[in-house]
Amino acid sequence: MVGARPNFVKVAPIHKAFVKAGDDVEHIIVHTGQHYDEKMSDVFFRDLNMPKPVMLNVGSGSHAQQVAKIMVAFEECILEYNPDLVIVVGDVNSTIACALTAVKMGVKVAHVEAGLRSGDRSMPEEVNRVATDAICDIAFVTEPSGELHLVNEGWSEDRIHTVGNTMIDSQYDSLAAARDSSVLSDLKLQPAAYCLMTMHRPSNVDDEVQLRDMLSVIDWISEHVPVVFAAHPRTENNIQKFGLDWKPTENTTVIPAQDFVSFLSLMMNARFVVTDSGGIQEETTALGVPCYTLRTSTERPVTVDIGTNVMVNPVKADMITALQDPVNNRFKKGKVPPLWDGGAADRIVDILKREYLK
Ligand code: UD1
């Protein structure tokens, strides 16, 4: 099951691993349509070499509408295809909607990226994580904290499999293409000479005052180093909706949501990254690029404990204090977490075939 942009990146290697493992297990990719447009969805299927999915076309809406529409559409899909197993990934609305539908129909569910917890129930993703893990059957885990949380929540260890990170598998697969990408020259950027910025968390962009502060931090960074700001549709919509008169400084380049390979190229060549994304914390750690995460908590503590990630309280004065380090070329060094080696999807398919799809 896929629905939103980060899901595509996590599922592509699993599709590839199933193909590689032979045709005794048939699999299909179903796309809920939570993300539906060219730059948030279609381009990822092309870049990541995924086949055309079965489309449920649910589109945008409130959380309740989105989850409800996905459940109704996915129920029909399960009736039609009668799967032995449903694989859900990540923490988006499509994840919980599909897991809940399948479980209620008696279909086994595996959750890839299970056990992550930010401890912040005001994040829609945290609710999706907790709810998905409470009902699914098999957990594939990316980092030590995931296993710990699941055990504390009563999971028996035989259903938990620490396999690494399929998002990093996709990164490995696309490194060569990213090295060949023309995005840096297209944007007239020099390697290691700019800050790459993204933001889209509701807590940072759905409140007008907070969004203004976030934009003023972009302006401040750009006084010190060129900024490339990849604007998510949620953020673009809200800048419009609030009628903000924000104009990027001369040292800031605003670009729309990027395809996977171009974004990977922008990340690996950045001097540092500033973000509120979940996945980018992991991708920068795997690349060894310094990352500053504008959130009060992370569900991916391994990126802070051993990776390049630094958490920054998203209050204007705190952000400016914390970002003094990277703008003055003082960076945290990190290591790549265990099993983030490009082989996670192969391990997942191997375990599924051996233990659950016999
Ligand atoms: C969703 C996920 C978030 C993930 C993010 C990655 C949930 C609760 N959140 O947040 O965890 O990090 O995706 O992007 O599932 N829109 C478009 N084109 C699209 C899709 C959306 O323009 O293809 C616009 C719509 O106006 C929509 C808004 O973006 O209302 C937000 O999309 P939505 O799926 O509700 O949440 P995201 O903020 O993208």
Tab-separated table of C-alpha atoms and ligand atoms in Angstrom:
chain	number	residue	atom	x	y	z
A	1	MET	CA	0.000	0.000	0.000
A	2	VAL	CA	1.196	3.494	-0.834
A	3	GLY	CA	-0.529	6.845	-0.475
A	4	ALA	CA	1.786	9.765	0.135
A	5	ARG	CA	5.165	10.830	-1.165
A	6	PRO	CA	7.398	9.178	1.460
A	7	ASN	CA	5.558	5.859	0.974
A	8	PHE	CA	6.665	5.575	-2.650
A	9	VAL	CA	10.313	5.755	-1.628
A	10	LYS	CA	9.832	3.063	1.023
A	11	VAL	CA	7.861	0.638	-1.157
A	12	ALA	CA	9.923	0.789	-4.376
A	13	PRO	CA	12.748	-1.414	-2.979
A	14	ILE	CA	10.228	-3.926	-1.590
A	15	HIS	CA	8.679	-4.243	-5.044
A	16	LYS	CA	12.143	-4.754	-6.498
A	17	ALA	CA	13.033	-7.364	-3.868
A	18	PHE	CA	9.837	-9.345	-4.591
A	19	VAL	CA	10.640	-9.316	-8.308
A	20	LYS	CA	14.190	-10.466	-7.570
A	21	ALA	CA	12.978	-13.246	-5.256
A	22	GLY	CA	11.000	-15.002	-8.014
A	23	ASP	CA	7.370	-15.336	-8.983
A	24	ASP	CA	6.098	-17.743	-6.324
A	25	VAL	CA	4.680	-14.761	-4.427
A	26	GLU	CA	2.460	-12.483	-6.498
A	27	HIS	CA	2.328	-8.850	-5.387
A	28	ILE	CA	0.504	-5.709	-6.469
A	29	ILE	CA	1.021	-2.079	-5.497
A	30	VAL	CA	-2.149	-0.197	-4.532
A	31	HIS	CA	-2.056	3.640	-4.423
A	32	THR	CA	-4.746	5.307	-2.301
A	33	GLY	CA	-4.344	8.611	-4.168
A	34	GLN	CA	-3.685	10.658	-0.971
A	35	HIS	CA	-0.945	12.361	-2.989
A	36	TYR	CA	-2.075	12.529	-6.575
A	37	ASP	CA	-0.323	15.152	-8.660
A	38	GLU	CA	2.644	14.918	-11.013
A	39	LYS	CA	5.267	16.318	-8.649
A	40	MET	CA	4.032	14.632	-5.438
A	41	SER	CA	3.320	11.219	-6.966
A	42	ASP	CA	3.744	10.387	-10.677
A	43	VAL	CA	7.370	11.436	-10.928
A	44	PHE	CA	8.260	9.125	-8.021
A	45	PHE	CA	6.807	6.105	-9.765
A	46	ARG	CA	8.944	6.910	-12.807
A	47	ASP	CA	12.153	7.734	-10.908
A	48	LEU	CA	11.860	4.667	-8.693
A	49	ASN	CA	10.959	2.311	-11.560
A	50	MET	CA	7.681	1.183	-10.073
A	51	PRO	CA	4.935	-0.388	-12.169
A	52	LYS	CA	1.569	1.331	-12.590
A	53	PRO	CA	-0.330	0.820	-9.301
A	54	VAL	CA	-3.985	-0.033	-8.758
A	55	MET	CA	-5.437	3.449	-8.097
A	56	LEU	CA	-8.051	4.245	-5.450
A	57	ASN	CA	-8.099	8.004	-6.306
A	58	VAL	CA	-9.244	9.324	-2.911
A	59	GLY	CA	-7.545	12.756	-3.186
A	60	SER	CA	-7.291	15.490	-0.540
A	61	GLY	CA	-9.661	16.168	2.343
A	62	SER	CA	-9.837	16.479	6.109
A	63	HIS	CA	-8.226	13.660	8.077
A	64	ALA	CA	-11.594	11.997	8.693
A	65	GLN	CA	-12.607	12.289	5.046
A	66	GLN	CA	-9.258	11.008	3.824
A	67	VAL	CA	-9.163	8.006	6.178
A	68	ALA	CA	-12.836	7.163	5.605
A	69	LYS	CA	-12.595	7.383	1.804
A	70	ILE	CA	-9.472	5.201	1.791
A	71	MET	CA	-11.136	2.578	3.996
A	72	VAL	CA	-14.219	2.309	1.785
A	73	ALA	CA	-12.159	2.093	-1.404
A	74	PHE	CA	-9.592	-0.323	0.021
A	75	GLU	CA	-12.301	-2.668	1.318
A	76	GLU	CA	-13.482	-3.167	-2.262
A	77	CYS	CA	-9.931	-3.684	-3.383
A	78	ILE	CA	-9.367	-6.425	-0.769
A	79	LEU	CA	-12.594	-8.125	-1.831
A	80	GLU	CA	-11.410	-8.053	-5.429
A	81	TYR	CA	-7.818	-9.257	-4.927
A	82	ASN	CA	-8.202	-11.388	-1.768
A	83	PRO	CA	-4.595	-10.952	-0.541
A	84	ASP	CA	-2.878	-13.175	2.058
A	85	LEU	CA	-0.963	-10.197	3.392
A	86	VAL	CA	-1.095	-6.403	3.226
A	87	ILE	CA	2.115	-4.399	3.677
A	88	VAL	CA	1.736	-0.829	4.936
A	89	VAL	CA	4.656	1.584	5.355
A	90	GLY	CA	5.381	4.705	7.378
A	91	ASP	CA	2.921	6.848	9.284
A	92	VAL	CA	0.633	8.712	6.905
A	93	ASN	CA	-3.166	8.636	6.839
A	94	SER	CA	-3.072	5.945	4.132
A	95	THR	CA	-1.037	3.712	6.489
A	96	ILE	CA	-3.604	3.542	9.290
A	97	ALA	CA	-6.593	3.546	6.931
A	98	CYS	CA	-5.320	0.510	5.013
A	99	ALA	CA	-4.095	-1.349	8.094
A	100	LEU	CA	-7.452	-0.930	9.828
A	101	THR	CA	-9.417	-2.024	6.764
A	102	ALA	CA	-7.303	-5.144	6.238
A	103	VAL	CA	-7.257	-6.210	9.892
A	104	LYS	CA	-11.040	-5.882	10.124
A	105	MET	CA	-11.365	-8.156	7.093
A	106	GLY	CA	-9.137	-10.779	8.663
A	107	VAL	CA	-6.125	-10.086	6.437
A	108	LYS	CA	-2.674	-10.175	8.023
A	109	VAL	CA	-0.849	-6.805	8.045
A	110	ALA	CA	2.882	-6.121	8.085
A	111	HIS	CA	4.036	-2.619	9.063
A	112	VAL	CA	7.325	-1.426	7.624
A	113	GLU	CA	8.922	1.293	9.827
A	114	ALA	CA	7.032	0.079	12.893
A	115	GLY	CA	7.710	1.161	16.467
A	116	LEU	CA	8.836	4.738	15.867
A	117	ARG	CA	7.458	7.141	18.489
A	118	SER	CA	7.859	10.893	18.884
A	119	GLY	CA	5.768	10.854	22.072
A	120	ASP	CA	3.844	13.842	20.682
A	121	ARG	CA	0.205	12.890	20.116
A	122	SER	CA	-0.539	16.308	18.571
A	123	MET	CA	1.275	15.078	15.438
A	124	PRO	CA	-1.142	13.272	13.097
A	125	GLU	CA	1.683	10.903	12.179
A	126	GLU	CA	2.203	9.860	15.818
A	127	VAL	CA	-1.455	8.879	16.126
A	128	ASN	CA	-1.127	6.920	12.877
A	129	ARG	CA	1.990	5.121	14.181
A	130	VAL	CA	0.506	4.159	17.532
A	131	ALA	CA	-2.801	3.044	16.022
A	132	THR	CA	-1.179	1.051	13.200
A	133	ASP	CA	1.192	-0.796	15.511
A	134	ALA	CA	-1.653	-1.588	17.932
A	135	ILE	CA	-3.477	-3.626	15.276
A	136	CYS	CA	-0.927	-5.050	12.849
A	137	ASP	CA	0.613	-8.541	12.972
A	138	ILE	CA	4.208	-8.204	11.802
A	139	ALA	CA	6.633	-5.369	12.561
A	140	PHE	CA	9.626	-4.440	10.417
A	141	VAL	CA	11.812	-2.037	12.340
A	142	THR	CA	14.430	0.483	11.161
A	143	GLU	CA	16.251	1.392	14.392
A	144	PRO	CA	16.738	0.164	17.990
A	145	SER	CA	14.130	2.534	19.491
A	146	GLY	CA	11.433	0.892	17.370
A	147	GLU	CA	12.021	-2.530	18.874
A	148	LEU	CA	12.110	-1.093	22.389
A	149	HIS	CA	8.769	0.706	21.994
A	150	LEU	CA	7.031	-2.348	20.566
A	151	VAL	CA	8.283	-4.607	23.368
A	152	ASN	CA	7.160	-2.018	25.942
A	153	GLU	CA	3.752	-1.973	24.259
A	154	GLY	CA	3.391	-5.741	24.652
A	155	TRP	CA	4.610	-7.098	21.322
A	156	SER	CA	6.209	-10.531	21.460
A	157	GLU	CA	9.740	-10.446	20.086
A	158	ASP	CA	9.114	-13.148	17.486
A	159	ARG	CA	6.850	-10.784	15.517
A	160	ILE	CA	9.417	-7.943	15.511
A	161	HIS	CA	12.089	-7.938	12.811
A	162	THR	CA	14.846	-5.333	12.786
A	163	VAL	CA	15.741	-5.124	9.106
A	164	GLY	CA	17.112	-1.646	8.411
A	165	ASN	CA	15.578	1.102	6.354
A	166	THR	CA	13.964	0.703	2.926
A	167	MET	CA	14.079	4.470	2.388
A	168	ILE	CA	17.853	4.165	2.522
A	169	ASP	CA	17.659	1.244	0.042
A	170	SER	CA	16.054	3.700	-2.399
A	171	GLN	CA	18.780	6.210	-1.683
A	172	TYR	CA	21.464	3.623	-2.488
A	173	ASP	CA	19.661	2.732	-5.719
A	174	SER	CA	19.528	6.367	-6.847
A	175	LEU	CA	22.992	7.615	-5.814
A	176	ALA	CA	24.502	7.215	-9.285
A	177	ALA	CA	21.583	9.004	-10.953
A	178	ALA	CA	21.812	11.788	-8.358
A	179	ARG	CA	25.530	12.239	-9.086
A	180	ASP	CA	24.620	12.697	-12.777
A	181	SER	CA	21.747	15.078	-12.059
A	182	SER	CA	21.904	18.565	-13.587
A	183	VAL	CA	19.875	20.154	-10.792
A	184	LEU	CA	22.850	21.983	-9.228
A	185	SER	CA	23.936	23.590	-12.474
A	186	ASP	CA	20.304	24.292	-13.424
A	187	LEU	CA	19.910	26.236	-10.168
A	188	LYS	CA	23.432	27.759	-10.483
A	189	LEU	CA	24.564	26.212	-7.191
A	190	GLN	CA	28.039	25.174	-6.066
A	191	PRO	CA	28.482	21.929	-4.099
A	192	ALA	CA	28.764	22.368	-0.310
A	193	ALA	CA	27.937	26.070	-0.619
A	194	TYR	CA	24.218	26.258	0.213
A	195	CYS	CA	21.618	25.376	2.828
A	196	LEU	CA	18.728	23.158	1.689
A	197	MET	CA	15.481	23.931	3.493
A	198	THR	CA	12.110	22.138	3.628
A	199	MET	CA	9.097	22.515	5.919
A	200	HIS	CA	5.553	21.193	5.878
A	201	ARG	CA	4.600	19.957	9.381
A	202	PRO	CA	1.150	21.287	10.339
A	203	SER	CA	2.644	22.609	13.619
A	204	ASN	CA	5.090	24.774	11.647
A	205	VAL	CA	3.043	25.889	8.660
A	206	ASP	CA	-0.675	25.762	9.578
A	207	ASP	CA	-0.398	28.614	12.103
A	208	GLU	CA	0.100	32.073	10.605
A	209	VAL	CA	2.429	33.460	13.286
A	210	GLN	CA	4.564	30.317	13.301
A	211	LEU	CA	4.741	30.262	9.504
A	212	ARG	CA	5.885	33.912	9.508
A	213	ASP	CA	8.628	33.006	12.013
A	214	MET	CA	9.723	30.047	9.894
A	215	LEU	CA	9.969	32.266	6.812
A	216	SER	CA	11.920	34.899	8.733
A	217	VAL	CA	14.412	32.192	9.737
A	218	ILE	CA	14.882	31.368	6.032
A	219	ASP	CA	15.593	35.080	5.478
A	220	TRP	CA	18.091	35.065	8.352
A	221	ILE	CA	19.955	31.985	7.075
A	222	SER	CA	20.136	33.571	3.625
A	223	GLU	CA	22.086	36.522	5.097
A	224	HIS	CA	24.906	34.027	5.735
A	225	VAL	CA	24.662	31.329	3.092
A	226	PRO	CA	22.551	30.803	-0.070
A	227	VAL	CA	19.287	28.995	0.697
A	228	VAL	CA	17.395	26.590	-1.536
A	229	PHE	CA	13.839	26.300	-0.242
A	230	ALA	CA	11.868	23.342	-1.623
A	231	ALA	CA	8.267	24.345	-0.979
A	232	HIS	CA	5.721	21.632	-0.144
A	233	PRO	CA	2.155	22.235	-1.471
A	234	ARG	CA	0.825	22.522	2.103
A	235	THR	CA	3.310	25.335	2.784
A	236	GLU	CA	2.683	27.072	-0.551
A	237	ASN	CA	-1.086	26.872	0.012
A	238	ASN	CA	-0.778	28.378	3.484
A	239	ILE	CA	1.460	31.263	2.389
A	240	GLN	CA	-1.325	32.112	-0.090
A	241	LYS	CA	-4.176	31.443	2.344
A	242	PHE	CA	-2.749	33.744	5.035
A	243	GLY	CA	-1.948	36.382	2.384
A	244	LEU	CA	1.658	36.581	3.618
A	245	ASP	CA	3.640	39.207	1.754
A	246	TRP	CA	6.832	37.135	2.067
A	247	LYS	CA	9.313	37.689	-0.737
A	248	PRO	CA	12.419	35.498	-0.854
A	249	THR	CA	15.686	37.415	-0.451
A	250	GLU	CA	18.156	37.597	-3.346
A	251	ASN	CA	20.141	34.820	-1.723
A	252	THR	CA	17.111	32.446	-1.580
A	253	THR	CA	15.925	30.197	-4.390
A	254	VAL	CA	12.395	28.854	-3.983
A	255	ILE	CA	11.749	25.665	-5.900
A	256	PRO	CA	8.634	23.472	-6.061
A	257	ALA	CA	8.499	19.932	-4.626
A	258	GLN	CA	11.291	17.989	-6.341
A	259	ASP	CA	11.555	14.560	-7.911
A	260	PHE	CA	13.482	11.966	-5.869
A	261	VAL	CA	16.754	12.065	-7.805
A	262	SER	CA	16.975	15.884	-7.953
A	263	PHE	CA	16.193	16.155	-4.250
A	264	LEU	CA	18.803	13.521	-3.424
A	265	SER	CA	21.342	15.470	-5.449
A	266	LEU	CA	20.404	18.688	-3.614
A	267	MET	CA	20.723	16.899	-0.257
A	268	MET	CA	24.061	15.212	-0.866
A	269	ASN	CA	25.631	18.455	-2.110
A	270	ALA	CA	24.206	20.731	0.576
A	271	ARG	CA	26.490	22.280	3.186
A	272	PHE	CA	23.669	21.551	5.634
A	273	VAL	CA	19.938	20.826	5.595
A	274	VAL	CA	17.197	22.477	7.664
A	275	THR	CA	13.899	20.605	7.765
A	276	ASP	CA	10.910	19.405	9.751
A	277	SER	CA	10.531	16.207	7.736
A	278	GLY	CA	10.708	12.716	9.185
A	279	GLY	CA	12.457	10.996	6.295
A	280	ILE	CA	15.008	13.725	5.579
A	281	GLN	CA	16.452	13.253	9.091
A	282	GLU	CA	17.287	9.681	8.054
A	283	GLU	CA	18.433	10.432	4.525
A	284	THR	CA	20.910	13.100	5.682
A	285	THR	CA	22.255	10.771	8.383
A	286	ALA	CA	22.845	8.074	5.747
A	287	LEU	CA	24.613	10.635	3.539
A	288	GLY	CA	26.640	12.146	6.406
A	289	VAL	CA	25.195	15.611	5.685
A	290	PRO	CA	24.478	17.817	8.757
A	291	CYS	CA	20.741	18.195	9.414
A	292	TYR	CA	18.890	20.620	11.713
A	293	THR	CA	15.340	19.481	12.482
A	294	LEU	CA	12.906	22.223	13.486
A	295	ARG	CA	10.731	20.183	15.858
A	296	THR	CA	10.401	19.579	19.572
A	297	SER	CA	10.726	15.798	19.270
A	298	THR	CA	11.865	13.114	16.888
A	299	GLU	CA	10.545	9.594	16.352
A	300	ARG	CA	13.925	8.745	14.804
A	301	PRO	CA	16.360	9.164	17.751
A	302	VAL	CA	19.105	7.103	16.113
A	303	THR	CA	19.650	10.044	13.737
A	304	VAL	CA	20.462	12.231	16.749
A	305	ASP	CA	22.260	9.613	18.884
A	306	ILE	CA	24.665	8.457	16.187
A	307	GLY	CA	23.746	10.360	13.022
A	308	THR	CA	24.155	13.956	11.851
A	309	ASN	CA	20.793	15.219	13.101
A	310	VAL	CA	20.372	18.056	15.622
A	311	MET	CA	16.940	18.884	17.073
A	312	VAL	CA	16.070	22.581	17.205
A	313	ASN	CA	13.145	24.042	19.150
A	314	PRO	CA	11.048	25.780	16.451
A	315	VAL	CA	10.872	29.102	18.303
A	316	LYS	CA	12.453	31.942	16.330
A	317	ALA	CA	15.134	32.947	18.873
A	318	ASP	CA	16.062	29.289	19.519
A	319	MET	CA	16.283	28.531	15.808
A	320	ILE	CA	18.594	31.467	15.195
A	321	THR	CA	20.793	30.505	18.170
A	322	ALA	CA	21.050	26.850	17.083
A	323	LEU	CA	21.715	27.695	13.446
A	324	GLN	CA	24.723	29.881	14.370
A	325	ASP	CA	26.779	26.673	14.287
A	326	PRO	CA	26.173	25.616	10.669
A	327	VAL	CA	26.193	29.138	9.239
A	328	ASN	CA	29.648	29.490	10.857
A	329	ASN	CA	30.754	26.107	9.489
A	330	ARG	CA	30.647	24.220	12.792
A	331	PHE	CA	29.025	20.840	12.187
A	332	LYS	CA	28.174	17.672	14.031
A	333	LYS	CA	29.717	14.525	12.567
A	334	GLY	CA	27.753	11.282	12.485
A	335	LYS	CA	27.819	7.589	11.651
A	336	VAL	CA	25.414	5.476	9.602
A	337	PRO	CA	23.103	3.331	11.800
A	338	PRO	CA	23.382	-0.470	11.678
A	339	LEU	CA	21.648	-2.223	8.753
A	340	TRP	CA	21.148	1.017	6.790
A	341	ASP	CA	23.090	-0.674	4.044
A	342	GLY	CA	20.750	-0.911	1.066
A	343	GLY	CA	19.610	-4.452	1.959
A	344	ALA	CA	16.486	-3.837	4.086
A	345	ALA	CA	13.897	-4.759	1.438
A	346	ASP	CA	15.684	-8.017	0.606
A	347	ARG	CA	15.607	-8.916	4.310
A	348	ILE	CA	11.887	-8.080	4.514
A	349	VAL	CA	10.981	-10.237	1.513
A	350	ASP	CA	13.176	-13.060	2.754
A	351	ILE	CA	11.479	-13.063	6.184
A	352	LEU	CA	7.992	-12.801	4.678
A	353	LYS	CA	8.600	-15.726	2.345
A	354	ARG	CA	10.221	-17.876	5.024
A	355	GLU	CA	7.856	-17.184	7.907
A	356	TYR	CA	4.565	-15.733	6.744
A	357	LEU	CA	3.831	-16.518	3.077
A	358	LYS	CA	4.660	-20.226	3.074
B	1	UD1	C1	1.431	14.006	4.295
B	1	UD1	C2	1.668	13.142	5.531
B	1	UD1	C3	3.031	13.499	6.126
B	1	UD1	C4	4.140	13.380	5.084
B	1	UD1	C5	3.773	14.269	3.906
B	1	UD1	C6	4.812	14.226	2.808
B	1	UD1	C7	-0.375	12.533	6.790
B	1	UD1	C8	-1.149	12.797	8.030
B	1	UD1	N1	0.660	13.380	6.550
B	1	UD1	O1	1.338	15.349	4.742
B	1	UD1	O2	3.314	12.612	7.176
B	1	UD1	O3	5.367	13.815	5.645
B	1	UD1	O4	2.500	13.830	3.389
B	1	UD1	O5	4.456	15.090	1.779
B	1	UD1	O6	-0.676	11.607	6.077
B	1	UD1	N2	-1.542	18.385	-2.136
B	1	UD1	C9	-1.212	18.691	-3.437
B	1	UD1	N3	-0.856	17.682	-4.261
B	1	UD1	C10	-0.833	16.399	-3.848
B	1	UD1	C11	-1.161	16.104	-2.519
B	1	UD1	C12	-1.484	17.095	-1.657
B	1	UD1	O7	-1.235	19.841	-3.844
B	1	UD1	O8	-0.495	15.518	-4.668
B	1	UD1	C13	-1.916	19.484	-1.217
B	1	UD1	C14	-3.399	19.500	-0.920
B	1	UD1	O9	-3.837	20.818	-0.898
B	1	UD1	C15	-3.484	18.907	0.465
B	1	UD1	C16	-2.162	19.369	1.078
B	1	UD1	O10	-1.226	19.344	-0.011
B	1	UD1	O11	-4.587	19.349	1.176
B	1	UD1	C17	-1.671	18.475	2.179
B	1	UD1	O12	-1.653	17.094	1.771
B	1	UD1	P1	-1.961	15.945	2.840
B	1	UD1	O13	-1.842	14.617	2.212
B	1	UD1	O14	-3.224	16.277	3.561
B	1	UD1	O15	-0.832	16.095	3.925
B	1	UD1	P2	0.712	16.463	3.802
B	1	UD1	O16	0.901	17.772	4.467
B	1	UD1	O17	1.247	16.304	2.403
